[in-house]
Structure formats: structure tokens, C-alpha cells
GROMACS .gro file of C-alpha atoms in nm:
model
  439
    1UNK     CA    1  -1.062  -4.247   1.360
    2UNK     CA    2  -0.850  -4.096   1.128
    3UNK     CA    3  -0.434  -3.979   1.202
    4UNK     CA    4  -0.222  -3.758   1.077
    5UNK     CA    5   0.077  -3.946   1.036
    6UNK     CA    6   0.084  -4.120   1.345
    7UNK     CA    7   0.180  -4.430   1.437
    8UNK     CA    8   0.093  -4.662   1.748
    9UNK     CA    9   0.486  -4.607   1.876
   10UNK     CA   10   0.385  -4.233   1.889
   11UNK     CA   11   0.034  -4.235   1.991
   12UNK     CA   12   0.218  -4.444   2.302
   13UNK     CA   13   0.421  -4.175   2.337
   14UNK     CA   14   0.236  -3.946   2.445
   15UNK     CA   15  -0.024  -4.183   2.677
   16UNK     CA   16   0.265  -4.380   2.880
   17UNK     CA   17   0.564  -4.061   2.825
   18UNK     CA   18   0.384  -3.800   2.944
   19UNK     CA   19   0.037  -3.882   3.008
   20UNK     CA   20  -0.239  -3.686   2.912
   21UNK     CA   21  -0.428  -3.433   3.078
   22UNK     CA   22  -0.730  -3.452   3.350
   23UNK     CA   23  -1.068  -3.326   3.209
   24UNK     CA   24  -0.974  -3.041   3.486
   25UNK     CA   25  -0.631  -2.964   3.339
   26UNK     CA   26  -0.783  -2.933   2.974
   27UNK     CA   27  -1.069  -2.681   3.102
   28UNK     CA   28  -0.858  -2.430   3.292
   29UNK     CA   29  -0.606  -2.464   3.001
   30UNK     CA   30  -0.862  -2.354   2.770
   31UNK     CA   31  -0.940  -2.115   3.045
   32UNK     CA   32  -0.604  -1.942   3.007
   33UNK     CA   33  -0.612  -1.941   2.653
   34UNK     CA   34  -0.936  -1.778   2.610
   35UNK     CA   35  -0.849  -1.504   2.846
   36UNK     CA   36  -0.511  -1.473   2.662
   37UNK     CA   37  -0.715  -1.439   2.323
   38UNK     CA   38  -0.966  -1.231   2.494
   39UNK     CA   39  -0.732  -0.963   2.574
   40UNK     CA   40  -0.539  -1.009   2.273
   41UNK     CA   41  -0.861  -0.889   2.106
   42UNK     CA   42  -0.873  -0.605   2.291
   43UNK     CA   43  -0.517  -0.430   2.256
   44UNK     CA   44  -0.533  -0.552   1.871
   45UNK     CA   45  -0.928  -0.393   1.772
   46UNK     CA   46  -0.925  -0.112   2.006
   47UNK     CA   47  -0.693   0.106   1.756
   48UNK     CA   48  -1.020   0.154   1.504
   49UNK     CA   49  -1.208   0.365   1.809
   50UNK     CA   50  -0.935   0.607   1.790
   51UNK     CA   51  -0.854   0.644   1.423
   52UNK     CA   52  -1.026   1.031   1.380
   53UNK     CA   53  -0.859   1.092   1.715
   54UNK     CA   54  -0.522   1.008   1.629
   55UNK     CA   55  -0.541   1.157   1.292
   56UNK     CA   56  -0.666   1.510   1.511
   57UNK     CA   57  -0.358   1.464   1.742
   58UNK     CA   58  -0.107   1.442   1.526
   59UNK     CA   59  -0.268   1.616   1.255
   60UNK     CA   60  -0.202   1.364   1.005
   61UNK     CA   61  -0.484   1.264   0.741
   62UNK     CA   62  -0.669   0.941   0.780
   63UNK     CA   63  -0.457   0.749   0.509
   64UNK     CA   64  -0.208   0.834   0.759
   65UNK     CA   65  -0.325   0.671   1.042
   66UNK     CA   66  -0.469   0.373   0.838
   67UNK     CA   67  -0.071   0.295   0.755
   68UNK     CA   68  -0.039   0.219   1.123
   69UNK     CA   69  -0.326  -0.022   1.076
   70UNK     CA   70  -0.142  -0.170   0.776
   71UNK     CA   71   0.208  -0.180   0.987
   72UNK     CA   72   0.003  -0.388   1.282
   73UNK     CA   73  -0.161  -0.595   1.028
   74UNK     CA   74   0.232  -0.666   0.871
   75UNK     CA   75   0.356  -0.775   1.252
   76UNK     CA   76   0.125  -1.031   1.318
   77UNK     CA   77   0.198  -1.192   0.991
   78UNK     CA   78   0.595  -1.176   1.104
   79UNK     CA   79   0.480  -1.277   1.461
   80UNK     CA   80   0.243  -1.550   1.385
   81UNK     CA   81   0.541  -1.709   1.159
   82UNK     CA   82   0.815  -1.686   1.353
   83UNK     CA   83   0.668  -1.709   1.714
   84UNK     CA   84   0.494  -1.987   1.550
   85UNK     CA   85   0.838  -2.191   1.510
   86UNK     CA   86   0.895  -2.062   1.843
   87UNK     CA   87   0.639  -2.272   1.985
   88UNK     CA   88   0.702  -2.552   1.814
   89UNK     CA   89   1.060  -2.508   1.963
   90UNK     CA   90   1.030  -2.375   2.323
   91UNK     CA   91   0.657  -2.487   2.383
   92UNK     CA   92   0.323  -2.376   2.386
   93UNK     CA   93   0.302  -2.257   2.692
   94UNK     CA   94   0.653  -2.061   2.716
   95UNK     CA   95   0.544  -1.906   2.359
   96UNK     CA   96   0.172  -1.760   2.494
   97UNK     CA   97   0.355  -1.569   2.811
   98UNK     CA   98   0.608  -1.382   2.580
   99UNK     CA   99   0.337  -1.247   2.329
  100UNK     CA  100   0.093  -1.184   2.647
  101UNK     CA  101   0.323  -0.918   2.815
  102UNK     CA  102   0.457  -0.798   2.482
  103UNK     CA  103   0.093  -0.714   2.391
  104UNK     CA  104   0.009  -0.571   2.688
  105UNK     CA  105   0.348  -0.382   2.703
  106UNK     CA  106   0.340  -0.241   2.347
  107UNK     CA  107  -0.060  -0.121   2.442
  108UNK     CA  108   0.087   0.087   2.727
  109UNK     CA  109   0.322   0.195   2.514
  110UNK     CA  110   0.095   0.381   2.305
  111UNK     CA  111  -0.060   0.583   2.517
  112UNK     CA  112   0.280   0.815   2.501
  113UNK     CA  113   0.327   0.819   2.177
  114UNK     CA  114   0.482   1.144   2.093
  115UNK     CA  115   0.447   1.121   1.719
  116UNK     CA  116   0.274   0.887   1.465
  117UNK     CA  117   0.588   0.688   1.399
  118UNK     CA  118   0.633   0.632   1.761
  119UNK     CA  119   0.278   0.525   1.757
  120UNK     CA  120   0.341   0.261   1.421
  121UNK     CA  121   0.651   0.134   1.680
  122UNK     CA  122   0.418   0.034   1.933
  123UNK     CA  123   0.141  -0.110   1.754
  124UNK     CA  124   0.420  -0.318   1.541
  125UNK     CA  125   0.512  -0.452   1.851
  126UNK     CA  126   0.148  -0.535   1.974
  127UNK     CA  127   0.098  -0.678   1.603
  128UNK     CA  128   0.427  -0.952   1.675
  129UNK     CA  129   0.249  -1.031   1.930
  130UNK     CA  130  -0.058  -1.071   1.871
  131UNK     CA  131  -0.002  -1.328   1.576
  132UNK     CA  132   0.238  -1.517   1.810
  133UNK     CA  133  -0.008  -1.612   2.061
  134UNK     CA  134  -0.280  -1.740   1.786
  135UNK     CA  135   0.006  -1.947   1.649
  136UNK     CA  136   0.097  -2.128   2.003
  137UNK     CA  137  -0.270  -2.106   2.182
  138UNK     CA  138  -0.403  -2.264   1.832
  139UNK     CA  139  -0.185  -2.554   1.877
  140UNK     CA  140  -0.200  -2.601   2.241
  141UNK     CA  141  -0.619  -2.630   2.211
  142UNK     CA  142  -0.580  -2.862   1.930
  143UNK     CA  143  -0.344  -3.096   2.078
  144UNK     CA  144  -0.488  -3.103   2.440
  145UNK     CA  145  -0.858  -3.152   2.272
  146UNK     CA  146  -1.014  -3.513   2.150
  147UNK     CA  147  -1.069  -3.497   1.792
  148UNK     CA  148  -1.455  -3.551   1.849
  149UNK     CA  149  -1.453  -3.232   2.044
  150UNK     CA  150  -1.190  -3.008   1.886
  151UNK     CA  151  -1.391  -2.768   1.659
  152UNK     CA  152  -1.640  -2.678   1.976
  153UNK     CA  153  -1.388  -2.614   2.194
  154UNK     CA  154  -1.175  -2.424   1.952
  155UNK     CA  155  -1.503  -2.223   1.915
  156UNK     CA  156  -1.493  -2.148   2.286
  157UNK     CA  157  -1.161  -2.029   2.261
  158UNK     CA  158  -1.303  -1.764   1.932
  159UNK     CA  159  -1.518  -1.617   2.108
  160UNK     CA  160  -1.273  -1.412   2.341
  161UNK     CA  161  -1.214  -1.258   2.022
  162UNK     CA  162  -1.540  -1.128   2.014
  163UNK     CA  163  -1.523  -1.074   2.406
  164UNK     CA  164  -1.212  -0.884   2.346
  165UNK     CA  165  -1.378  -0.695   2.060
  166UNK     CA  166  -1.680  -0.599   2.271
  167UNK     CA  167  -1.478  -0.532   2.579
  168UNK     CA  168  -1.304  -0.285   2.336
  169UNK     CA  169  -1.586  -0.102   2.245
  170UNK     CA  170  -1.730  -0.105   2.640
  171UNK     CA  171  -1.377   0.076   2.695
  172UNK     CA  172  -1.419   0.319   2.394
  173UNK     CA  173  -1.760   0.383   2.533
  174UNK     CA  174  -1.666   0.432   2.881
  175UNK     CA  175  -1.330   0.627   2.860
  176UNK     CA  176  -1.357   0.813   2.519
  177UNK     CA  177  -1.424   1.150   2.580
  178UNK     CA  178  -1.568   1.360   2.273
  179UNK     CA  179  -1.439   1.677   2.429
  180UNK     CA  180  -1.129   1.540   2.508
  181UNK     CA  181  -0.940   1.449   2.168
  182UNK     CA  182  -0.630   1.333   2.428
  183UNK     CA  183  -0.856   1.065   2.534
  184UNK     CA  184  -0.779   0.820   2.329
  185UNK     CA  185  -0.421   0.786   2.554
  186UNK     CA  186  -0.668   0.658   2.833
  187UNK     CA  187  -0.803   0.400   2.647
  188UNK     CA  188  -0.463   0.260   2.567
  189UNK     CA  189  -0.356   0.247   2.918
  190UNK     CA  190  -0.665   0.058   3.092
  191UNK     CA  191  -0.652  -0.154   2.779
  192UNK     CA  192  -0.319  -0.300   2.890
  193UNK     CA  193  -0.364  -0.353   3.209
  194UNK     CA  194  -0.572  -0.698   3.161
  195UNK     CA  195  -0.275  -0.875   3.001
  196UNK     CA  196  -0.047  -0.901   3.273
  197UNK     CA  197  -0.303  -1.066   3.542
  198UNK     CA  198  -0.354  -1.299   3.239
  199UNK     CA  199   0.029  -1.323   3.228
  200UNK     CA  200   0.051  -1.453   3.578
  201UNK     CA  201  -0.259  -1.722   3.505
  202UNK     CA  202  -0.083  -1.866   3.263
  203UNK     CA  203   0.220  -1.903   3.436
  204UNK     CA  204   0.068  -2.064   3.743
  205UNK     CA  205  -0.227  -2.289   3.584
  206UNK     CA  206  -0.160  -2.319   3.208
  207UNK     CA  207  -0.054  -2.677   3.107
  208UNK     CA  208   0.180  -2.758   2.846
  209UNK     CA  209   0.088  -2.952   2.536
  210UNK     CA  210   0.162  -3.340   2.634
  211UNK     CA  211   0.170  -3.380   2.271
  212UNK     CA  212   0.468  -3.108   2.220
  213UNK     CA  213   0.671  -3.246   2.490
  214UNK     CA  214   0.611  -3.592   2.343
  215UNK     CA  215   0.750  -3.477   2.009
  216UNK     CA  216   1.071  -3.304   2.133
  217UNK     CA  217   1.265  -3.714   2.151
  218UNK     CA  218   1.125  -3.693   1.757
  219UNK     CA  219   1.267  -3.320   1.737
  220UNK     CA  220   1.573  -3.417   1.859
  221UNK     CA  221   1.618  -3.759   1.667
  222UNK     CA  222   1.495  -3.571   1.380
  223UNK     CA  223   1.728  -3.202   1.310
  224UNK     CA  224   1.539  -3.129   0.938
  225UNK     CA  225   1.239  -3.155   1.136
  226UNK     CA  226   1.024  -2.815   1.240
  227UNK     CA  227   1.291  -2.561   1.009
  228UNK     CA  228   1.130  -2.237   0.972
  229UNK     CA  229   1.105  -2.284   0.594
  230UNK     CA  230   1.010  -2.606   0.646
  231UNK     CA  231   0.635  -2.521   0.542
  232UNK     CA  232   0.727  -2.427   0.205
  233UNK     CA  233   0.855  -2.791   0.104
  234UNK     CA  234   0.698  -2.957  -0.170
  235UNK     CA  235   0.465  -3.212   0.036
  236UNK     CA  236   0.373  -2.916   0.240
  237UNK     CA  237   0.373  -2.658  -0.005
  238UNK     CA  238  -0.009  -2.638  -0.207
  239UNK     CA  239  -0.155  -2.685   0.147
  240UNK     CA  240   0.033  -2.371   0.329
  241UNK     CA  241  -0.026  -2.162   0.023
  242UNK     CA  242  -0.392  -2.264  -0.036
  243UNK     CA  243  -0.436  -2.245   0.336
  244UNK     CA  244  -0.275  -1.873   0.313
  245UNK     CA  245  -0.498  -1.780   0.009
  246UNK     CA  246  -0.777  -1.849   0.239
  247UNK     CA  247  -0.731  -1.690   0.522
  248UNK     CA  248  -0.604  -1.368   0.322
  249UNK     CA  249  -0.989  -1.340   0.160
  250UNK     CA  250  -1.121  -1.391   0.496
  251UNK     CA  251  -0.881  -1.135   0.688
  252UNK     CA  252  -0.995  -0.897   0.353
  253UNK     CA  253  -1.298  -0.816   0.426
  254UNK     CA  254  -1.264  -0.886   0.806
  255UNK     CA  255  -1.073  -0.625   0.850
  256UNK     CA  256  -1.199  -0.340   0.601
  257UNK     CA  257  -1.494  -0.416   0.827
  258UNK     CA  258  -1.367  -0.392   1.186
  259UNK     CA  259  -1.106  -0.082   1.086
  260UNK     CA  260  -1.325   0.148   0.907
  261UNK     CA  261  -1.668   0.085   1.060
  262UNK     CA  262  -1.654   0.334   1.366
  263UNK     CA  263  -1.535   0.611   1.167
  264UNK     CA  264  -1.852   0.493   0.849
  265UNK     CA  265  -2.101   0.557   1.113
  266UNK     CA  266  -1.952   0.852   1.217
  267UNK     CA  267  -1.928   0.987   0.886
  268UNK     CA  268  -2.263   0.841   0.708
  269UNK     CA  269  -2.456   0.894   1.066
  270UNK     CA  270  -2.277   1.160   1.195
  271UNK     CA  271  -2.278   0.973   1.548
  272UNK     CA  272  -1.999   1.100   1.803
  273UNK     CA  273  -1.678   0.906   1.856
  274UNK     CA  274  -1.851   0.737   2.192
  275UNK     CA  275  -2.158   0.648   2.054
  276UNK     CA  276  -2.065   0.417   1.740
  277UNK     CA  277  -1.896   0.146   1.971
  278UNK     CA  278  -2.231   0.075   2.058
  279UNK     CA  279  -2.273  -0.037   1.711
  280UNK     CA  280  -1.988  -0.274   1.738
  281UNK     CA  281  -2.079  -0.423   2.043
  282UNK     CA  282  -2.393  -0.579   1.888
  283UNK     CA  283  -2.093  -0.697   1.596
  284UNK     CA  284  -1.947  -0.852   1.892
  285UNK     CA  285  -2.262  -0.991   2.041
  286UNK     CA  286  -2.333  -1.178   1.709
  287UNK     CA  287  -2.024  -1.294   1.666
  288UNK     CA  288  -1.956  -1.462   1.999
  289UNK     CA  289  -2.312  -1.694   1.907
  290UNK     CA  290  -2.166  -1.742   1.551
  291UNK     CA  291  -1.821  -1.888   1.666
  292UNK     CA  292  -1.991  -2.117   1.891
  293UNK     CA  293  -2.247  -2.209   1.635
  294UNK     CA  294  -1.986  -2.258   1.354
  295UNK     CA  295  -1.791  -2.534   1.636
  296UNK     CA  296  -2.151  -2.709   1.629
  297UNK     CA  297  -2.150  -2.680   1.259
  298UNK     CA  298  -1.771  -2.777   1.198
  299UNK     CA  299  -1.861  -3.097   1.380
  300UNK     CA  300  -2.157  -3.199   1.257
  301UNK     CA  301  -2.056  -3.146   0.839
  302UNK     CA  302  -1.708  -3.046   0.818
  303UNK     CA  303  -1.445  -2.785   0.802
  304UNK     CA  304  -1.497  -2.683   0.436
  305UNK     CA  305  -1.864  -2.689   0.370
  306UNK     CA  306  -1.914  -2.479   0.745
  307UNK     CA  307  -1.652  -2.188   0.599
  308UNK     CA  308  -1.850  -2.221   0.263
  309UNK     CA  309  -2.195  -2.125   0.495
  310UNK     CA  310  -2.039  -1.890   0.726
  311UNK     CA  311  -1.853  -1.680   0.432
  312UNK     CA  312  -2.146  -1.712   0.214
  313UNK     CA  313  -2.368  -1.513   0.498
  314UNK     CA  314  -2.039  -1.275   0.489
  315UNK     CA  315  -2.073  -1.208   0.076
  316UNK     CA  316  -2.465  -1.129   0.187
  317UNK     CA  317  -2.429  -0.956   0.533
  318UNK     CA  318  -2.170  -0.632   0.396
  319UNK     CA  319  -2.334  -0.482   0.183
  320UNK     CA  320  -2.691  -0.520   0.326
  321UNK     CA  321  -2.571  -0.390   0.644
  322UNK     CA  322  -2.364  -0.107   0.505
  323UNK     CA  323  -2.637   0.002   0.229
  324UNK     CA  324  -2.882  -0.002   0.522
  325UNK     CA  325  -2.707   0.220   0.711
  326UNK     CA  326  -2.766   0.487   0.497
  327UNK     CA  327  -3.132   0.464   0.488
  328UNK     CA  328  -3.171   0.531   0.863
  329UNK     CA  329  -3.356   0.840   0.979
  330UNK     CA  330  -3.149   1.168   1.037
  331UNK     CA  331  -3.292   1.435   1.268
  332UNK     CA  332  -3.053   1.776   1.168
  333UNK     CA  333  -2.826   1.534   0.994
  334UNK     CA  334  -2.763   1.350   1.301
  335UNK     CA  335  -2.915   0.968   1.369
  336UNK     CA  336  -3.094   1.018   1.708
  337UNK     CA  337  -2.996   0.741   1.973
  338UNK     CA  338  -3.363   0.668   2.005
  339UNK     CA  339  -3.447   0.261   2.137
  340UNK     CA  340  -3.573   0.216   1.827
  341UNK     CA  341  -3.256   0.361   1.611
  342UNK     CA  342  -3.029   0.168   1.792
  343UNK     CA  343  -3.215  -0.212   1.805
  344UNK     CA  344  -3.289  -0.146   1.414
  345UNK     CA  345  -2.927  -0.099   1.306
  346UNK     CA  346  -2.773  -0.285   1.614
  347UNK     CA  347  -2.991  -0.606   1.493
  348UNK     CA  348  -2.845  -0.602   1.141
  349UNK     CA  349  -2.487  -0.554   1.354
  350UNK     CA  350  -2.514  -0.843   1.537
  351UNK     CA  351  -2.639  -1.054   1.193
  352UNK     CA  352  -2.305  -0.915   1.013
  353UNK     CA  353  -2.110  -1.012   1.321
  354UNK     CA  354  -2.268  -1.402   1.341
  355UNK     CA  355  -2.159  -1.485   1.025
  356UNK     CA  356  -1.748  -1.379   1.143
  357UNK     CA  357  -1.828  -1.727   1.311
  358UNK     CA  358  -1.589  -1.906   1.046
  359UNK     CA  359  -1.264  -1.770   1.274
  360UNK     CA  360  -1.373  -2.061   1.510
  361UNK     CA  361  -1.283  -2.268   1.197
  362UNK     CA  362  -0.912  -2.160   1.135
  363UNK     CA  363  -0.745  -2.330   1.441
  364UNK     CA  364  -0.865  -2.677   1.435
  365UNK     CA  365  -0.849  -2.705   1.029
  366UNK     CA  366  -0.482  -2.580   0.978
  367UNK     CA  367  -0.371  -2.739   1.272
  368UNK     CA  368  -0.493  -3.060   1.160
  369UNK     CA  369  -0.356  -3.035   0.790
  370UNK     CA  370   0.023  -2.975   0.937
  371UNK     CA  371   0.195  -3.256   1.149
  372UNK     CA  372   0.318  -3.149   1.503
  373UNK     CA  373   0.719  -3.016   1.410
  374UNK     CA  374   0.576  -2.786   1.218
  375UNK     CA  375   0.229  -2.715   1.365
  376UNK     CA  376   0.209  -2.424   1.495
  377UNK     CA  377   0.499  -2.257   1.209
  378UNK     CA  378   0.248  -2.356   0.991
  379UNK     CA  379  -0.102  -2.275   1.111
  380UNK     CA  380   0.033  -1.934   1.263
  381UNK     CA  381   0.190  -1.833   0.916
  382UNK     CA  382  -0.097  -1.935   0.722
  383UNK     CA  383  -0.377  -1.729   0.965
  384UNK     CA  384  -0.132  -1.419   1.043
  385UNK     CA  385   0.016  -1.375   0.697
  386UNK     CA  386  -0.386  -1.351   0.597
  387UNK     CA  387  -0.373  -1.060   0.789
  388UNK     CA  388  -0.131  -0.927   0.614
  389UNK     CA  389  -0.282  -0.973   0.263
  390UNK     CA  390  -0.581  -0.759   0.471
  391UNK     CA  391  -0.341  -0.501   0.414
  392UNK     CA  392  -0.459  -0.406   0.038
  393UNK     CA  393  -0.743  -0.397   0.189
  394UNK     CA  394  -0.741  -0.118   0.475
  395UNK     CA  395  -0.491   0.082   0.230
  396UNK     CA  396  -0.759   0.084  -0.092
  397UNK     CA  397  -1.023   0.220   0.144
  398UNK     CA  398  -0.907   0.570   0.175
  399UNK     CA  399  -0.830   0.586  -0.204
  400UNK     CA  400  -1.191   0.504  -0.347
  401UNK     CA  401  -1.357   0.661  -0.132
  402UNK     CA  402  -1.350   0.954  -0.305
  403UNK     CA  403  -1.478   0.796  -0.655
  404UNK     CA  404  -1.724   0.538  -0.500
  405UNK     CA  405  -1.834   0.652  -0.166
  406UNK     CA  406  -1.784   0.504   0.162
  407UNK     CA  407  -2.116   0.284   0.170
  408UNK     CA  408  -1.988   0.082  -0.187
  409UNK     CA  409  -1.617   0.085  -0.092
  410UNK     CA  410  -1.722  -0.117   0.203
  411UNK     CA  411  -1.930  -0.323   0.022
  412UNK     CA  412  -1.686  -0.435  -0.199
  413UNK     CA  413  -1.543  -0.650   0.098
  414UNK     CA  414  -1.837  -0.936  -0.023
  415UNK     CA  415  -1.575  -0.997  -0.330
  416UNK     CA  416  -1.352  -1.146  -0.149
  417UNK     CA  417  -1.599  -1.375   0.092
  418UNK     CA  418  -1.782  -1.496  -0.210
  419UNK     CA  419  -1.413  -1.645  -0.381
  420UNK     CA  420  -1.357  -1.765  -0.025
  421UNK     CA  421  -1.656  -1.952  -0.026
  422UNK     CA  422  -1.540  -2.150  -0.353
  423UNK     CA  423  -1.152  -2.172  -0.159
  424UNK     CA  424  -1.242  -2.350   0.073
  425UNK     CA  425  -1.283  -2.672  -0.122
  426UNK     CA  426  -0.915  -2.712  -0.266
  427UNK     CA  427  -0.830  -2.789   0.065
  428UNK     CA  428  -0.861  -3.150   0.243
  429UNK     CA  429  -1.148  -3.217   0.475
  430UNK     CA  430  -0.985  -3.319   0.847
  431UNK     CA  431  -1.303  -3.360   1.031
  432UNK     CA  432  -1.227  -3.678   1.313
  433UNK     CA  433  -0.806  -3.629   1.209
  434UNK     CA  434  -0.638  -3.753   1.510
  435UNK     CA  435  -0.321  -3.524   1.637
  436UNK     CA  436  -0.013  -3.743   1.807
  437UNK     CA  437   0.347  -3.688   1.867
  438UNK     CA  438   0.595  -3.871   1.614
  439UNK     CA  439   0.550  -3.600   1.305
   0.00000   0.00000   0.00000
């Protein structure tokens, strides 16, 4: 069994100091961090279901609206590196409630918005958020998890992602109202509501990290130890910024993806604003069997050569499913909801959305490249900041689409998967690492 720095004083630490948890204890931890997740995924994807709405309210133009996008995407970078040293001060657990009712605050929040800059206030604030609760539920899974098990149960935890994303478009689907271009307020409101009866789980059942509370004699014998800037030193350095590079071409075409894809169908297919969730609840379908496949992958070859797979279907997936949207049948310009209409396209949905498996892969790897002062700092600035480097992304869309089209624009999102794919082996294989308290 391999360690990351660890040494038998520290492994000791954490078995006689604090004592690990029960089998119980571990499951409804992961419990409460897949519900956090879960809902975190719905306040942060629900936004795209509204984008043509917003844009009509405030009578803005879609480049507009996609700058709100861009100012979330900013805020979970910022939240997902400094909540992240947050949680490696204050704890785990302490770190999850704060972004959970900020989340679910900031979504209320939107629903009265008076202006578009009231609206970019708000979703900042859900963005903060949002990257601060990857950061400290990342580490929390990791460290409570056997290293034979992490990547699987890390996979559970993805796939409230994909809940969360397919609970958003049941939402969009249920509360959307095509003749109602105010409707979009509803959404917002029921969408917030979720995150404070997670709140109060947490705060009753969640367990804290018995390897964080281990570490904080280290923390306090050690005062360089878990700096904000700390990441950026030269032993830690060519990790956090390959790590970054990573997770920026995977957030790149990610989030092209899950942004403009309501509003491609509705312009390609000319579907209404309550139909094309349907669309992206077979995304979500798919994806919730691809993170749990990529966990069974992760384990059984690696961390590296299971993102290679996964991103390789990616570089394949985007452009087959976004060319082959254009070649469905259109009765009066219009794609008829017909059985057949909807398993066609929703099949090649659910394929595109399997392959978003390799987010099951960014917890467990970065957390076990960094040692435990700087855990989550690190693993939350190297996943959130991607999301921010997703940003040139969602802003380039609006600008070629009038030289390219909307169907190649999207495609070009493959680019970026296929350089991932390549990435992914500058970085050290941690398959079996061991995480203790003592670093």
C-alpha cells in the first residue's frame, strides 16, 4: 500500500487520536455529501434553462446573459480556492454548511432580480459557493474512504451531479411556462428550497474528517503549513498547474456543452423552452451510469489511463451528437415530440452524457497528489479554477456563431478533450495512495 507522506507516528494518529469511523458513519457521511452535491448541481446548471428567458426579461442580447455564466464560472474558481483553505482550516464539515445555505440563499436570490447585474450578484454568490463545497466534500470522501474503495465511492458522490443536473431539467420541465417569460423566477425559488433541509442533515449526521482533526496537532506544530499560496511552492508547483491545465480542458468543453445546449435545440430544432430539458435529462441519465462506471474503471487501471478513455469518448461524442442533431426530421420547421424523435436523439444524449463520467475522477486523483494541510486548497483550486478557464469557452460561443454556425461552434469543444486525453499522463498515477494525518 502506497502513502503519501505518511509515517507510522501519523497513521497512529489518526487510529488511537481520534479513531476512525463505523462503516455506518462513512455511509450516511457520503449520504450528506451527495445530497449536498446533488443540490449544488441543481442551483449551479439550472441557469442554462433560462438563458432566452432572461435575455427576453431584461432585454439584453444573449452575449449578455452568457457574461453571467462567465461571472458564475469566475466564483467558483475564487470559492473553490479560498473555501478550499477554509476547510483545511475550520474543517470539512463546518466548510460544506456555509457553501450549502450560501447556494441555496444566492438561488432565492435570483428569483428578484430586478436587473441583469443584480442577477450576475446572485449567481456570483451561488458560484463561491458552489466551488467551496467541491473543495471540502472532495476531501472529506477521500479521507473517510479506504484507498481500495476511494474512486467508487467518489463516483457515488458524482453522480448527484448528474442527479442535480436532471433534477434541474425535471424543474425546467415542470415549472417553465412558455407563455409565461416571468417563469423562469419560479424555477429559481423551488430550486433553493432543497439546500436548506440538506443544511440541517449535515449539521445533525455529517461526520468530520478523523483525518483533518488528526492533522490540526501537525497544523499547529507546523505555522508554514496549509498557507493559501502554499500550492504554488516549488515541490507543489508542476502538479497544481498540470492538475489546473487539466481540469480547465475538461471544464472547456463541459461547459460549452451544458450552457448552450438548451438554447442549440431550441434554435436548430425549434423545440419550446420546456421541451429541450427533456433532452438533457437523458445527458443526465448517461452520465449518472458513466460516473459510476468510470469509479469501476479508476480502480481497476488507474486514474490517468480511465480520464484518457472517458475524454477520448468526449473528443468523439460532441460533434456526433451535435452534427446529428441537425439531421433530425422537421415537420413545419419544428421537430415533432413523436416516441420515436425523442428515444433517437435522447439515446445519442445519454451516450454524450456517459462519457462526462471522468468528473468521478477529479476528487480522488487531486486529493491524493496534495498532502492533507493543503488538501482541499489544492484540489478545490485546481477543479474550480478549471471552471474558470471554461470561461473562454462560454464567451467564444456567441462570437462564432455567426461565421461557423451553431452545430460546428459546438463541435469545436472535442479540441480541447482530445489534448486532455494526452494531459492526463504528465501527471503521477495514485491508484492504492494511502491518505493519513502528519502532512
Amino acid at each position: 500500500m502506497k502513502t503519501l507522506t505518511a509515517s507510522s507516528t501519523a497513521q497512529a494518529s489518526v487510529v488511537d487520536g481520534v479513531g476512525q469511523l463505523t462503516a455506518n458513519q462513512r455511509y450516511v457521511t457520503l449520504g450528506g455529501s451527495w445530497a449536498a452535491w446533488l443540490f449544488d448541481a441543481l442551483d449551479a446548471t439550472v441557469f442554462g434553462f433560462v438563458l432566452l428567458a432572461v435575455a427576453k426579461t431584461f432585454a439584453v442580447g444573449l452575449g449578455d446573459v452568457v457574461s453571467t455564466v462567465a461571472w458564475f464560472l469566475l466564483a467558483t474558481g475564487i470559492g473553490g480556492f479560498f473555501l478550499g483553505n477554509i476547510s483545511d482550516k475550520i474543517g470539512r464539515k463546518k466548510t460544506m454548511m456555509l457553501s450549502v445555505f450560501v447556494y441555496g440563499t444566492g438561488t432565492l436570490l435570483c428569483a428578484f432580480a430586478d436587473s441583469l447585474w443584480q442577477l450576475n450578484v446572485f449567481r456570483f454568490c451561488v458560484g463561491i459557493a458552489v466551488g467551496g463545497l467541491w473543495s471540502a466534500a472532495a476531501a472529506l470522501v477521500s479521507e473517510i474512504w479506504p484507498a481500495a474503495g476511494r474512486a467508487k465511492a467518489f463516483a457515488v458522490m458524482q453522480t448527484g451531479w448528474s442527479g442535480g443536473g436532471l433534477l434541474a431539467a425535471i424543474f425546467a420541465w415542470s415549472f417553465l411556462d412558455g407563455g409565461n417569460p416571468e417563469s423562469w423566477r419560479n424555477l429559481f425559488i423551488y430550486a433553493s428550497i432543497p439546500a436548506y433541509f440538506t443544511l440541517v442533515f449535515i449539521w445533525l449526521f455529517v461526520k468530520e474528517s478523523p483525518v483533518w482533526l488528526a492533522n490540526r496537532e501537525f497544523m499547529r506544530r507546523n505555522a508554514d503549513k496549509g498557507r493559501l499560496m502554499e500550492i504554488f511552492r516549488p515541490q507543489y508547483l508542476k502538479v497544481t498547474l498540470l492538475g489546473l491545465s487539466i481540469s480547465v480542458l475538461g471544464m472547456y468543453g463541459y461547459w460549452i456543452i451544458t450552457t448552450f445546449m438548451p438554447a442549440y435545440l431550441q434554435s436548430i430544432l425549434n423545440v419550446r423552452i420546456d421541451q429541450a430539458p427533456v433532452f438533457v435529462i437523458w445527458i443526465g441519465i448517461g452520465a449518472t451510469i458513466g460516473y459510476l462506471a468510470y469509479g469501476y474503471l479508476a480502480e481497476s487501471i488507474g486514474r490517468r489511463l480511465s480520464f484518457a478513455v472517458f475524454f477520448g469518448g468526449m473528443a468523439i461524442m460532441v460533434p456526433v451528437f451535435a452534427y446529428s442533431a441537425t439531421l433530425m426530421p422537421l415537420t413545419d420547421g419544428k421537430l415533432l415530440f413523436t416516441t420515436q424523435n425523442v428515444i433517437a436523439l435522447g439515446s445519442l444524449a445519454a451516450l454524450l452524457g456517459f462519457f462526462t463520467g471522468y468528473f468521478s475522477g477529479f476528487g480522488a486523483w487531486y486529493s491524493e497528489l496534495f498532502p492533507t494541510s493543503i488538501r482541499s486548497t489544492a484540489s478545490g483550486f485546481c477543479f474550480n479554477f478549471g471552471r474558470v478557464g471554461a470561461i473562454a469557452g462560454i464567451k467564444l460561443v456567441p462570437v462564432l456563431i455567426p461565421f461557423i454556425g451553431f452545430t460546428a461552434t459546438i463541435s469545436l469543444a472535442s479540441v480541447s478533450y482530445v489534448i486532455a486525453a494526452v494531459m492526463v499522463f504528465t501527471l503521477q498515477e495514485t491508484k492504492g495512495v494511502q491518505l493519513t494525518s502528519g502532512n
